[in-house]
Amino acid sequence: MVNQSYENILTRCEGRVGLVQINRPQARNALNTPTMIEIVAALQLFDADEGIGCLVLTGDERAFAAGADIKQMANASVVEMLNAPFLDYWDRLQSLRKPLIAAVSGWCLGGGCELAMACDMIIASESAKFGQPEITIGVIPGAGGTQRLTLAVGKAVAMEMVLNNRHLSAEEALRYGLVNRVVPVESVLDEAMRLAAEIAARPPVAVQLAKEAINRAFEMPLSEGLLAERRSFAMLFATQDQKEGMAAFIEKRPPVWQGC
Ligand code: DAK
């Protein structure tokens, strides 16, 4: 994948990890439509690449992303907002098969926080600040901020964040279960890449089904989630990697995954 083909992001591969970096520093990585289009397109390309096993999305030291682009939205009509393809880009993130890890430093606000929460895991640096400040500009979150945030941190904290622009420090975000871990600023991307490389070295079909099963927990009643989990578990017995994984355990050797 070639960096020059994008205007608002940078991309690169490291081994089996695909990295997308939002690159609008002059706008604190605000997510205008061209940026969202590029983020989703790059992630989808990595998702379709069999040489890639895990994805990482990051910003820069000052901001993961300061939200949707207010200057772009300011004069929109209700019909424009209702019909905006903007929501589609968010939906497409949900259909990525491979795990997506957010590496967050600095501001992670509004649509930026929603983008991080649409990822499967979040590694935060000590400087990360999470918030849903839409109320301060006369609106409410529009891409999951009232839903995913509430599921992650609970009603009490979500109410304060959405109704009164409370920001969470990285440590608070860790305590409330919004992020996986907090690391020094200089190591946040390395830590996310390290975790991604470890996951990318796991049997890919099992990783995909595991991600899918966990995300179903947010969508379905427990009984249906358990049924879906059991079917995916059974389905894995049709893979070479299940045979290899169990044989390797019994033979006391490391497994060699084939991805099928
Ligand atoms: N949009 C546009 N430009 C932004 C921006 C944003 N969200 N955030 C920052 N910028 C721009 C600033 O305007 C400034 O531009 P210039 O004046 O230099 O041209 C430049 O970035 C640097 O910003 P500051 O000078 O303000 O930098 P500071 O370091 O002092 O402050 C800050 C950083 C992030 C605390 C501050 O910029 C800030 O409060 N930004 C706004 C944060 C915010 O309110 N975010 C929520 C936006 S609403 C939807 C999906 C999603 C959404 C809506 C609908 N659908 C699917 C329908 C999401 C909505 C939102 O996210």
PDB file of C-alpha atoms and ligand atoms in Angstrom:
ATOM      1  CA  MET A   1       0.000   0.000   0.000  1.00  0.00           C
ATOM      2  CA  VAL A   2       1.419   3.391  -0.982  1.00  0.00           C
ATOM      3  CA  ASN A   3       1.245   6.369   1.389  1.00  0.00           C
ATOM      4  CA  GLN A   4       1.134   8.982  -1.356  1.00  0.00           C
ATOM      5  CA  SER A   5      -2.279   7.831  -2.530  1.00  0.00           C
ATOM      6  CA  TYR A   6      -3.889   9.254   0.612  1.00  0.00           C
ATOM      7  CA  GLU A   7      -4.211  12.892   1.638  1.00  0.00           C
ATOM      8  CA  ASN A   8      -5.316  12.600   5.238  1.00  0.00           C
ATOM      9  CA  ILE A   9      -3.828   9.355   6.474  1.00  0.00           C
ATOM     10  CA  LEU A  10      -0.554   7.463   6.395  1.00  0.00           C
ATOM     11  CA  THR A  11      -0.416   3.704   6.120  1.00  0.00           C
ATOM     12  CA  ARG A  12       2.222   1.040   6.467  1.00  0.00           C
ATOM     13  CA  CYS A  13       2.600  -2.675   7.147  1.00  0.00           C
ATOM     14  CA  GLU A  14       4.896  -4.127   9.776  1.00  0.00           C
ATOM     15  CA  GLY A  15       4.982  -7.886   9.386  1.00  0.00           C
ATOM     16  CA  ARG A  16       1.376  -9.037   9.620  1.00  0.00           C
ATOM     17  CA  VAL A  17       0.109  -5.763  11.112  1.00  0.00           C
ATOM     18  CA  GLY A  18      -1.506  -3.008   9.037  1.00  0.00           C
ATOM     19  CA  LEU A  19      -1.207   0.504  10.483  1.00  0.00           C
ATOM     20  CA  VAL A  20      -3.401   3.485   9.611  1.00  0.00           C
ATOM     21  CA  GLN A  21      -2.402   6.870  11.038  1.00  0.00           C
ATOM     22  CA  ILE A  22      -4.780   9.819  10.827  1.00  0.00           C
ATOM     23  CA  ASN A  23      -2.740  12.731   9.530  1.00  0.00           C
ATOM     24  CA  ARG A  24      -4.552  16.075   9.788  1.00  0.00           C
ATOM     25  CA  PRO A  25      -2.466  17.573  12.593  1.00  0.00           C
ATOM     26  CA  GLN A  26      -3.442  21.133  11.679  1.00  0.00           C
ATOM     27  CA  ALA A  27      -7.086  20.233  12.494  1.00  0.00           C
ATOM     28  CA  ARG A  28      -6.289  17.972  15.466  1.00  0.00           C
ATOM     29  CA  ASN A  29      -7.154  15.049  13.197  1.00  0.00           C
ATOM     30  CA  ALA A  30     -10.793  16.162  12.910  1.00  0.00           C
ATOM     31  CA  LEU A  31     -12.722  13.622  10.885  1.00  0.00           C
ATOM     32  CA  ASN A  32     -14.059  15.248   7.747  1.00  0.00           C
ATOM     33  CA  THR A  33     -15.636  13.081   5.059  1.00  0.00           C
ATOM     34  CA  PRO A  34     -12.462  12.623   2.951  1.00  0.00           C
ATOM     35  CA  THR A  35     -10.594  11.488   6.064  1.00  0.00           C
ATOM     36  CA  MET A  36     -13.288   8.985   7.052  1.00  0.00           C
ATOM     37  CA  ILE A  37     -13.390   7.673   3.470  1.00  0.00           C
ATOM     38  CA  GLU A  38      -9.625   7.137   3.532  1.00  0.00           C
ATOM     39  CA  ILE A  39      -9.578   5.540   6.985  1.00  0.00           C
ATOM     40  CA  VAL A  40     -12.281   3.059   6.041  1.00  0.00           C
ATOM     41  CA  ALA A  41     -10.792   2.339   2.604  1.00  0.00           C
ATOM     42  CA  ALA A  42      -7.328   1.658   4.054  1.00  0.00           C
ATOM     43  CA  LEU A  43      -8.686  -0.544   6.828  1.00  0.00           C
ATOM     44  CA  GLN A  44     -10.809  -2.481   4.354  1.00  0.00           C
ATOM     45  CA  LEU A  45      -7.785  -3.036   2.116  1.00  0.00           C
ATOM     46  CA  PHE A  46      -5.792  -4.390   5.055  1.00  0.00           C
ATOM     47  CA  ASP A  47      -8.787  -6.478   6.111  1.00  0.00           C
ATOM     48  CA  ALA A  48      -8.904  -8.111   2.683  1.00  0.00           C
ATOM     49  CA  ASP A  49      -5.150  -8.799   2.638  1.00  0.00           C
ATOM     50  CA  GLU A  50      -4.416 -12.372   3.751  1.00  0.00           C
ATOM     51  CA  GLY A  51      -0.888 -11.289   4.696  1.00  0.00           C
ATOM     52  CA  ILE A  52      -2.324  -9.048   7.430  1.00  0.00           C
ATOM     53  CA  GLY A  53      -3.675 -10.467  10.670  1.00  0.00           C
ATOM     54  CA  CYS A  54      -4.436  -7.422  12.798  1.00  0.00           C
ATOM     55  CA  LEU A  55      -5.016  -3.689  12.279  1.00  0.00           C
ATOM     56  CA  VAL A  56      -3.940  -0.621  14.258  1.00  0.00           C
ATOM     57  CA  LEU A  57      -5.454   2.856  14.020  1.00  0.00           C
ATOM     58  CA  THR A  58      -3.697   5.846  15.551  1.00  0.00           C
ATOM     59  CA  GLY A  59      -3.401   9.624  15.459  1.00  0.00           C
ATOM     60  CA  ASP A  60      -0.505  11.709  16.729  1.00  0.00           C
ATOM     61  CA  GLU A  61       0.730  12.869  20.126  1.00  0.00           C
ATOM     62  CA  ARG A  62      -1.662  15.818  20.346  1.00  0.00           C
ATOM     63  CA  ALA A  63      -4.803  14.094  19.134  1.00  0.00           C
ATOM     64  CA  PHE A  64      -6.145  10.715  18.182  1.00  0.00           C
ATOM     65  CA  ALA A  65      -9.014  12.758  16.694  1.00  0.00           C
ATOM     66  CA  ALA A  66     -10.832  15.857  17.976  1.00  0.00           C
ATOM     67  CA  GLY A  67     -14.155  14.699  16.581  1.00  0.00           C
ATOM     68  CA  ALA A  68     -16.094  15.083  13.400  1.00  0.00           C
ATOM     69  CA  ASP A  69     -15.154  18.199  11.470  1.00  0.00           C
ATOM     70  CA  ILE A  70     -17.311  20.959  12.962  1.00  0.00           C
ATOM     71  CA  LYS A  71     -16.498  23.335  10.107  1.00  0.00           C
ATOM     72  CA  GLN A  72     -17.834  20.800   7.603  1.00  0.00           C
ATOM     73  CA  MET A  73     -21.043  20.166   9.603  1.00  0.00           C
ATOM     74  CA  ALA A  74     -21.822  23.663  10.799  1.00  0.00           C
ATOM     75  CA  ASN A  75     -24.258  24.628   8.032  1.00  0.00           C
ATOM     76  CA  ALA A  76     -25.740  21.206   7.307  1.00  0.00           C
ATOM     77  CA  SER A  77     -29.526  20.777   7.147  1.00  0.00           C
ATOM     78  CA  VAL A  78     -31.426  18.038   8.955  1.00  0.00           C
ATOM     79  CA  VAL A  79     -31.954  16.207   5.666  1.00  0.00           C
ATOM     80  CA  GLU A  80     -28.268  16.424   4.830  1.00  0.00           C
ATOM     81  CA  MET A  81     -27.351  15.000   8.209  1.00  0.00           C
ATOM     82  CA  LEU A  82     -29.974  12.239   7.997  1.00  0.00           C
ATOM     83  CA  ASN A  83     -28.850  11.234   4.521  1.00  0.00           C
ATOM     84  CA  ALA A  84     -25.150  11.830   5.050  1.00  0.00           C
ATOM     85  CA  PRO A  85     -23.107   8.839   3.945  1.00  0.00           C
ATOM     86  CA  PHE A  86     -21.047   9.625   7.032  1.00  0.00           C
ATOM     87  CA  LEU A  87     -22.871   6.941   9.037  1.00  0.00           C
ATOM     88  CA  ASP A  88     -22.082   4.299   6.411  1.00  0.00           C
ATOM     89  CA  TYR A  89     -18.373   4.762   7.010  1.00  0.00           C
ATOM     90  CA  TRP A  90     -18.883   4.028  10.681  1.00  0.00           C
ATOM     91  CA  ASP A  91     -20.979   0.959   9.864  1.00  0.00           C
ATOM     92  CA  ARG A  92     -18.245  -0.336   7.595  1.00  0.00           C
ATOM     93  CA  LEU A  93     -15.831  -0.341  10.513  1.00  0.00           C
ATOM     94  CA  GLN A  94     -18.127  -2.823  12.213  1.00  0.00           C
ATOM     95  CA  SER A  95     -17.819  -5.285   9.362  1.00  0.00           C
ATOM     96  CA  LEU A  96     -14.017  -5.559   9.524  1.00  0.00           C
ATOM     97  CA  ARG A  97     -13.154  -9.215  10.092  1.00  0.00           C
ATOM     98  CA  LYS A  98      -9.768  -8.650  11.646  1.00  0.00           C
ATOM     99  CA  PRO A  99      -9.199  -7.132  15.080  1.00  0.00           C
ATOM    100  CA  LEU A 100      -8.680  -3.388  15.100  1.00  0.00           C
ATOM    101  CA  ILE A 101      -6.669  -1.763  17.905  1.00  0.00           C
ATOM    102  CA  ALA A 102      -6.744   1.972  18.599  1.00  0.00           C
ATOM    103  CA  ALA A 103      -3.535   3.586  19.888  1.00  0.00           C
ATOM    104  CA  VAL A 104      -4.692   6.821  21.510  1.00  0.00           C
ATOM    105  CA  SER A 105      -2.682   9.852  22.643  1.00  0.00           C
ATOM    106  CA  GLY A 106      -3.973  13.337  23.374  1.00  0.00           C
ATOM    107  CA  TRP A 107      -7.487  14.434  22.484  1.00  0.00           C
ATOM    108  CA  CYS A 108      -9.968  11.695  21.745  1.00  0.00           C
ATOM    109  CA  LEU A 109     -13.207  13.635  21.509  1.00  0.00           C
ATOM    110  CA  GLY A 110     -16.659  13.322  19.999  1.00  0.00           C
ATOM    111  CA  GLY A 111     -16.454  11.353  16.771  1.00  0.00           C
ATOM    112  CA  GLY A 112     -12.814  10.617  17.661  1.00  0.00           C
ATOM    113  CA  CYS A 113     -13.883   8.910  20.870  1.00  0.00           C
ATOM    114  CA  GLU A 114     -16.614   7.114  18.915  1.00  0.00           C
ATOM    115  CA  LEU A 115     -14.008   5.991  16.392  1.00  0.00           C
ATOM    116  CA  ALA A 116     -11.771   4.622  19.151  1.00  0.00           C
ATOM    117  CA  MET A 117     -14.759   2.859  20.705  1.00  0.00           C
ATOM    118  CA  ALA A 118     -15.621   1.297  17.348  1.00  0.00           C
ATOM    119  CA  CYS A 119     -12.220  -0.412  17.531  1.00  0.00           C
ATOM    120  CA  ASP A 120     -11.921  -3.760  19.316  1.00  0.00           C
ATOM    121  CA  MET A 121      -9.330  -2.626  21.850  1.00  0.00           C
ATOM    122  CA  ILE A 122      -7.839   0.678  22.954  1.00  0.00           C
ATOM    123  CA  ILE A 123      -4.261   1.237  24.112  1.00  0.00           C
ATOM    124  CA  ALA A 124      -4.078   4.686  25.694  1.00  0.00           C
ATOM    125  CA  SER A 125      -1.082   6.830  26.454  1.00  0.00           C
ATOM    126  CA  GLU A 126      -0.865   8.746  29.727  1.00  0.00           C
ATOM    127  CA  SER A 127      -1.812  11.896  27.802  1.00  0.00           C
ATOM    128  CA  ALA A 128      -5.065  10.528  26.365  1.00  0.00           C
ATOM    129  CA  LYS A 129      -8.209  12.499  27.157  1.00  0.00           C
ATOM    130  CA  PHE A 130     -11.583  11.015  26.290  1.00  0.00           C
ATOM    131  CA  GLY A 131     -14.750  13.052  25.953  1.00  0.00           C
ATOM    132  CA  GLN A 132     -18.059  13.563  24.170  1.00  0.00           C
ATOM    133  CA  PRO A 133     -18.245  17.371  23.966  1.00  0.00           C
ATOM    134  CA  GLU A 134     -21.092  17.541  21.422  1.00  0.00           C
ATOM    135  CA  ILE A 135     -23.376  19.164  24.026  1.00  0.00           C
ATOM    136  CA  THR A 136     -21.070  22.197  24.008  1.00  0.00           C
ATOM    137  CA  ILE A 137     -21.889  22.787  20.322  1.00  0.00           C
ATOM    138  CA  GLY A 138     -25.611  22.153  20.650  1.00  0.00           C
ATOM    139  CA  VAL A 139     -25.870  18.512  19.596  1.00  0.00           C
ATOM    140  CA  ILE A 140     -25.409  15.001  20.985  1.00  0.00           C
ATOM    141  CA  PRO A 141     -23.110  12.158  19.897  1.00  0.00           C
ATOM    142  CA  GLY A 142     -24.094  10.774  16.498  1.00  0.00           C
ATOM    143  CA  ALA A 143     -21.915   7.716  15.951  1.00  0.00           C
ATOM    144  CA  GLY A 144     -22.316   5.574  19.027  1.00  0.00           C
ATOM    145  CA  GLY A 145     -21.335   7.896  21.852  1.00  0.00           C
ATOM    146  CA  THR A 146     -24.535   7.386  23.798  1.00  0.00           C
ATOM    147  CA  GLN A 147     -24.495   3.639  23.180  1.00  0.00           C
ATOM    148  CA  ARG A 148     -20.961   2.218  23.138  1.00  0.00           C
ATOM    149  CA  LEU A 149     -19.789   4.635  25.799  1.00  0.00           C
ATOM    150  CA  THR A 150     -22.649   3.630  28.110  1.00  0.00           C
ATOM    151  CA  LEU A 151     -21.928  -0.050  27.526  1.00  0.00           C
ATOM    152  CA  ALA A 152     -18.258   0.542  28.285  1.00  0.00           C
ATOM    153  CA  VAL A 153     -18.260   2.905  31.270  1.00  0.00           C
ATOM    154  CA  GLY A 154     -21.800   2.534  32.632  1.00  0.00           C
ATOM    155  CA  LYS A 155     -24.717   4.941  32.846  1.00  0.00           C
ATOM    156  CA  ALA A 156     -23.430   7.217  35.598  1.00  0.00           C
ATOM    157  CA  VAL A 157     -20.181   8.195  33.925  1.00  0.00           C
ATOM    158  CA  ALA A 158     -21.688   8.246  30.416  1.00  0.00           C
ATOM    159  CA  MET A 159     -24.382  10.674  31.594  1.00  0.00           C
ATOM    160  CA  GLU A 160     -21.786  13.092  32.936  1.00  0.00           C
ATOM    161  CA  MET A 161     -19.639  12.819  29.828  1.00  0.00           C
ATOM    162  CA  VAL A 162     -22.460  13.325  27.340  1.00  0.00           C
ATOM    163  CA  LEU A 163     -24.627  15.785  29.293  1.00  0.00           C
ATOM    164  CA  ASN A 164     -21.862  17.834  30.861  1.00  0.00           C
ATOM    165  CA  ASN A 165     -18.707  17.326  28.781  1.00  0.00           C
ATOM    166  CA  ARG A 166     -16.809  15.486  31.496  1.00  0.00           C
ATOM    167  CA  HIS A 167     -13.449  14.327  30.182  1.00  0.00           C
ATOM    168  CA  LEU A 168     -11.831  11.089  31.304  1.00  0.00           C
ATOM    169  CA  SER A 169      -8.100  10.904  31.857  1.00  0.00           C
ATOM    170  CA  ALA A 170      -6.334   7.793  30.628  1.00  0.00           C
ATOM    171  CA  GLU A 171      -6.248   6.411  34.181  1.00  0.00           C
ATOM    172  CA  GLU A 172      -9.987   7.020  34.608  1.00  0.00           C
ATOM    173  CA  ALA A 173     -10.671   5.421  31.234  1.00  0.00           C
ATOM    174  CA  LEU A 174      -8.717   2.375  32.401  1.00  0.00           C
ATOM    175  CA  ARG A 175     -10.591   2.241  35.713  1.00  0.00           C
ATOM    176  CA  TYR A 176     -13.961   2.424  33.936  1.00  0.00           C
ATOM    177  CA  GLY A 177     -13.062  -0.248  31.404  1.00  0.00           C
ATOM    178  CA  LEU A 178     -12.926   1.966  28.326  1.00  0.00           C
ATOM    179  CA  VAL A 179      -9.305   1.115  27.513  1.00  0.00           C
ATOM    180  CA  ASN A 180      -7.141  -1.979  27.794  1.00  0.00           C
ATOM    181  CA  ARG A 181      -4.069  -0.360  29.296  1.00  0.00           C
ATOM    182  CA  VAL A 182      -2.223   2.903  29.789  1.00  0.00           C
ATOM    183  CA  VAL A 183       1.395   3.318  28.736  1.00  0.00           C
ATOM    184  CA  PRO A 184       3.860   6.216  28.446  1.00  0.00           C
ATOM    185  CA  VAL A 185       3.244   8.513  25.482  1.00  0.00           C
ATOM    186  CA  GLU A 186       6.383   7.447  23.666  1.00  0.00           C
ATOM    187  CA  SER A 187       5.458   3.758  23.757  1.00  0.00           C
ATOM    188  CA  VAL A 188       1.749   3.832  22.902  1.00  0.00           C
ATOM    189  CA  LEU A 189       2.156   2.931  19.244  1.00  0.00           C
ATOM    190  CA  ASP A 190       4.835   0.315  19.968  1.00  0.00           C
ATOM    191  CA  GLU A 191       2.574  -1.271  22.566  1.00  0.00           C
ATOM    192  CA  ALA A 192      -0.388  -1.368  20.170  1.00  0.00           C
ATOM    193  CA  MET A 193       1.824  -2.759  17.384  1.00  0.00           C
ATOM    194  CA  ARG A 194       3.264  -5.373  19.754  1.00  0.00           C
ATOM    195  CA  LEU A 195      -0.204  -6.512  20.828  1.00  0.00           C
ATOM    196  CA  ALA A 196      -1.368  -6.502  17.212  1.00  0.00           C
ATOM    197  CA  ALA A 197       1.656  -8.589  16.137  1.00  0.00           C
ATOM    198  CA  GLU A 198       0.896 -11.149  18.843  1.00  0.00           C
ATOM    199  CA  ILE A 199      -2.742 -11.428  17.764  1.00  0.00           C
ATOM    200  CA  ALA A 200      -1.694 -11.547  14.106  1.00  0.00           C
ATOM    201  CA  ALA A 201       0.439 -14.599  14.933  1.00  0.00           C
ATOM    202  CA  ARG A 202      -2.596 -16.508  16.243  1.00  0.00           C
ATOM    203  CA  PRO A 203      -4.751 -18.808  14.092  1.00  0.00           C
ATOM    204  CA  PRO A 204      -6.630 -16.305  11.901  1.00  0.00           C
ATOM    205  CA  VAL A 205      -9.958 -18.093  11.530  1.00  0.00           C
ATOM    206  CA  ALA A 206     -10.248 -18.572  15.292  1.00  0.00           C
ATOM    207  CA  VAL A 207      -9.278 -14.917  15.860  1.00  0.00           C
ATOM    208  CA  GLN A 208     -11.950 -13.776  13.436  1.00  0.00           C
ATOM    209  CA  LEU A 209     -14.664 -15.923  14.993  1.00  0.00           C
ATOM    210  CA  ALA A 210     -13.604 -14.912  18.509  1.00  0.00           C
ATOM    211  CA  LYS A 211     -13.857 -11.212  17.650  1.00  0.00           C
ATOM    212  CA  GLU A 212     -17.243 -11.777  16.042  1.00  0.00           C
ATOM    213  CA  ALA A 213     -18.534 -13.737  19.047  1.00  0.00           C
ATOM    214  CA  ILE A 214     -17.458 -11.095  21.578  1.00  0.00           C
ATOM    215  CA  ASN A 215     -19.008  -8.295  19.551  1.00  0.00           C
ATOM    216  CA  ARG A 216     -22.251 -10.285  19.368  1.00  0.00           C
ATOM    217  CA  ALA A 217     -22.500 -10.011  23.139  1.00  0.00           C
ATOM    218  CA  PHE A 218     -23.511  -6.376  22.578  1.00  0.00           C
ATOM    219  CA  GLU A 219     -26.108  -7.182  19.964  1.00  0.00           C
ATOM    220  CA  MET A 220     -28.052 -10.240  21.141  1.00  0.00           C
ATOM    221  CA  PRO A 221     -29.662 -11.800  24.177  1.00  0.00           C
ATOM    222  CA  LEU A 222     -27.379 -14.152  26.124  1.00  0.00           C
ATOM    223  CA  SER A 223     -29.114 -17.319  24.893  1.00  0.00           C
ATOM    224  CA  GLU A 224     -28.604 -16.373  21.227  1.00  0.00           C
ATOM    225  CA  GLY A 225     -25.041 -15.235  21.856  1.00  0.00           C
ATOM    226  CA  LEU A 226     -24.243 -18.546  23.530  1.00  0.00           C
ATOM    227  CA  LEU A 227     -25.767 -20.459  20.637  1.00  0.00           C
ATOM    228  CA  ALA A 228     -23.763 -18.452  18.105  1.00  0.00           C
ATOM    229  CA  GLU A 229     -20.613 -19.019  20.168  1.00  0.00           C
ATOM    230  CA  ARG A 230     -21.213 -22.777  20.308  1.00  0.00           C
ATOM    231  CA  ARG A 231     -21.705 -22.939  16.526  1.00  0.00           C
ATOM    232  CA  SER A 232     -18.532 -20.991  15.864  1.00  0.00           C
ATOM    233  CA  PHE A 233     -16.661 -23.229  18.307  1.00  0.00           C
ATOM    234  CA  ALA A 234     -17.886 -26.347  16.495  1.00  0.00           C
ATOM    235  CA  MET A 235     -17.153 -24.811  13.096  1.00  0.00           C
ATOM    236  CA  LEU A 236     -13.485 -24.431  14.010  1.00  0.00           C
ATOM    237  CA  PHE A 237     -13.209 -28.229  14.027  1.00  0.00           C
ATOM    238  CA  ALA A 238     -13.383 -27.978  10.232  1.00  0.00           C
ATOM    239  CA  THR A 239     -10.082 -26.058  10.181  1.00  0.00           C
ATOM    240  CA  GLN A 240      -6.545 -27.350   9.765  1.00  0.00           C
ATOM    241  CA  ASP A 241      -5.505 -24.967  12.498  1.00  0.00           C
ATOM    242  CA  GLN A 242      -7.687 -26.737  15.069  1.00  0.00           C
ATOM    243  CA  LYS A 243      -6.072 -30.081  14.165  1.00  0.00           C
ATOM    244  CA  GLU A 244      -2.625 -28.481  14.235  1.00  0.00           C
ATOM    245  CA  GLY A 245      -3.186 -26.600  17.502  1.00  0.00           C
ATOM    246  CA  MET A 246      -4.367 -29.637  19.399  1.00  0.00           C
ATOM    247  CA  ALA A 247      -1.755 -31.952  17.835  1.00  0.00           C
ATOM    248  CA  ALA A 248       0.995 -29.462  18.711  1.00  0.00           C
ATOM    249  CA  PHE A 249      -0.184 -29.353  22.315  1.00  0.00           C
ATOM    250  CA  ILE A 250      -0.181 -33.151  22.578  1.00  0.00           C
ATOM    251  CA  GLU A 251       3.204 -33.437  20.828  1.00  0.00           C
ATOM    252  CA  LYS A 252       4.654 -30.671  23.049  1.00  0.00           C
ATOM    253  CA  ARG A 253       5.761 -28.458  20.150  1.00  0.00           C
ATOM    254  CA  PRO A 254       4.782 -24.974  18.942  1.00  0.00           C
ATOM    255  CA  PRO A 255       1.906 -24.950  16.441  1.00  0.00           C
ATOM    256  CA  VAL A 256       2.403 -23.870  12.829  1.00  0.00           C
ATOM    257  CA  TRP A 257      -0.749 -22.089  11.676  1.00  0.00           C
ATOM    258  CA  GLN A 258      -1.939 -22.245   8.099  1.00  0.00           C
ATOM    259  CA  GLY A 259      -4.911 -19.913   8.333  1.00  0.00           C
ATOM    260  CA  CYS A 260      -7.340 -22.495   7.075  1.00  0.00           C
TER     261      CYS A 260
HETATM  262  N1  DAK B   1     -13.542  20.199  13.746  1.00  0.00           N
HETATM  263  C1  DAK B   1     -12.923  21.112  12.976  1.00  0.00           C
HETATM  264  N2  DAK B   1     -11.762  21.714  13.295  1.00  0.00           N
HETATM  265  C2  DAK B   1     -11.220  21.411  14.482  1.00  0.00           C
HETATM  266  C3  DAK B   1     -11.816  20.472  15.363  1.00  0.00           C
HETATM  267  C4  DAK B   1     -13.032  19.850  14.945  1.00  0.00           C
HETATM  268  N3  DAK B   1     -13.655  18.925  15.674  1.00  0.00           N
HETATM  269  N4  DAK B   1     -11.038  20.380  16.463  1.00  0.00           N
HETATM  270  C5  DAK B   1     -10.010  21.219  16.271  1.00  0.00           C
HETATM  271  N5  DAK B   1     -10.112  21.831  15.075  1.00  0.00           N
HETATM  272  C6  DAK B   1      -9.215  22.816  14.490  1.00  0.00           C
HETATM  273  C7  DAK B   1      -9.398  24.179  15.151  1.00  0.00           C
HETATM  274  O1  DAK B   1     -10.503  24.855  14.586  1.00  0.00           O
HETATM  275  C8  DAK B   1      -8.073  24.824  14.832  1.00  0.00           C
HETATM  276  O2  DAK B   1      -8.105  25.262  13.498  1.00  0.00           O
HETATM  277  P1  DAK B   1      -7.512  26.716  13.083  1.00  0.00           P
HETATM  278  O3  DAK B   1      -8.203  27.691  13.926  1.00  0.00           O
HETATM  279  O4  DAK B   1      -6.030  26.598  13.397  1.00  0.00           O
HETATM  280  O5  DAK B   1      -7.794  26.800  11.618  1.00  0.00           O
HETATM  281  C9  DAK B   1      -7.095  23.657  14.910  1.00  0.00           C
HETATM  282  O6  DAK B   1      -7.880  22.475  14.773  1.00  0.00           O
HETATM  283  C10 DAK B   1      -6.381  23.572  16.246  1.00  0.00           C
HETATM  284  O7  DAK B   1      -7.380  23.615  17.243  1.00  0.00           O
HETATM  285  P2  DAK B   1      -7.205  24.466  18.598  1.00  0.00           P
HETATM  286  O8  DAK B   1      -6.460  25.721  18.337  1.00  0.00           O
HETATM  287  O9  DAK B   1      -8.546  24.548  19.215  1.00  0.00           O
HETATM  288  O10 DAK B   1      -6.235  23.474  19.402  1.00  0.00           O
HETATM  289  P3  DAK B   1      -6.116  23.271  20.968  1.00  0.00           P
HETATM  290  O11 DAK B   1      -4.964  22.346  21.128  1.00  0.00           O
HETATM  291  O12 DAK B   1      -6.087  24.577  21.687  1.00  0.00           O
HETATM  292  O13 DAK B   1      -7.479  22.537  21.403  1.00  0.00           O
HETATM  293  C11 DAK B   1      -9.171  20.808  21.200  1.00  0.00           C
HETATM  294  C12 DAK B   1      -7.685  21.219  20.970  1.00  0.00           C
HETATM  295  C13 DAK B   1      -9.352  19.460  20.596  1.00  0.00           C
HETATM  296  C14 DAK B   1      -9.443  20.744  22.728  1.00  0.00           C
HETATM  297  C15 DAK B   1     -10.111  21.881  20.580  1.00  0.00           C
HETATM  298  O14 DAK B   1      -9.682  22.119  19.229  1.00  0.00           O
HETATM  299  C16 DAK B   1     -11.549  21.451  20.552  1.00  0.00           C
HETATM  300  O15 DAK B   1     -12.282  21.597  21.544  1.00  0.00           O
HETATM  301  N6  DAK B   1     -12.026  20.940  19.389  1.00  0.00           N
HETATM  302  C17 DAK B   1     -13.414  20.587  19.199  1.00  0.00           C
HETATM  303  C18 DAK B   1     -13.756  19.310  19.900  1.00  0.00           C
HETATM  304  C19 DAK B   1     -15.201  18.910  19.699  1.00  0.00           C
HETATM  305  O16 DAK B   1     -16.149  19.671  20.037  1.00  0.00           O
HETATM  306  N7  DAK B   1     -15.437  17.706  19.122  1.00  0.00           N
HETATM  307  C20 DAK B   1     -16.748  17.211  18.871  1.00  0.00           C
HETATM  308  C21 DAK B   1     -17.159  17.564  17.454  1.00  0.00           C
HETATM  309  S1  DAK B   1     -18.797  17.008  17.051  1.00  0.00           S
HETATM  310  C22 DAK B   1     -22.171  11.537  12.940  1.00  0.00           C
HETATM  311  C23 DAK B   1     -21.036  10.909  13.353  1.00  0.00           C
HETATM  312  C24 DAK B   1     -20.190  11.564  14.225  1.00  0.00           C
HETATM  313  C25 DAK B   1     -20.476  12.826  14.649  1.00  0.00           C
HETATM  314  C26 DAK B   1     -21.617  13.435  14.220  1.00  0.00           C
HETATM  315  C27 DAK B   1     -22.474  12.782  13.361  1.00  0.00           C
HETATM  316  N8  DAK B   1     -23.067  10.853  12.060  1.00  0.00           N
HETATM  317  C28 DAK B   1     -22.690   9.522  11.642  1.00  0.00           C
HETATM  318  C29 DAK B   1     -24.252  11.428  11.599  1.00  0.00           C
HETATM  319  C30 DAK B   1     -19.542  13.488  15.543  1.00  0.00           C
HETATM  320  C31 DAK B   1     -19.686  14.737  15.976  1.00  0.00           C
HETATM  321  C32 DAK B   1     -18.556  15.373  16.633  1.00  0.00           C
HETATM  322  O17 DAK B   1     -17.531  14.794  16.846  1.00  0.00           O
END
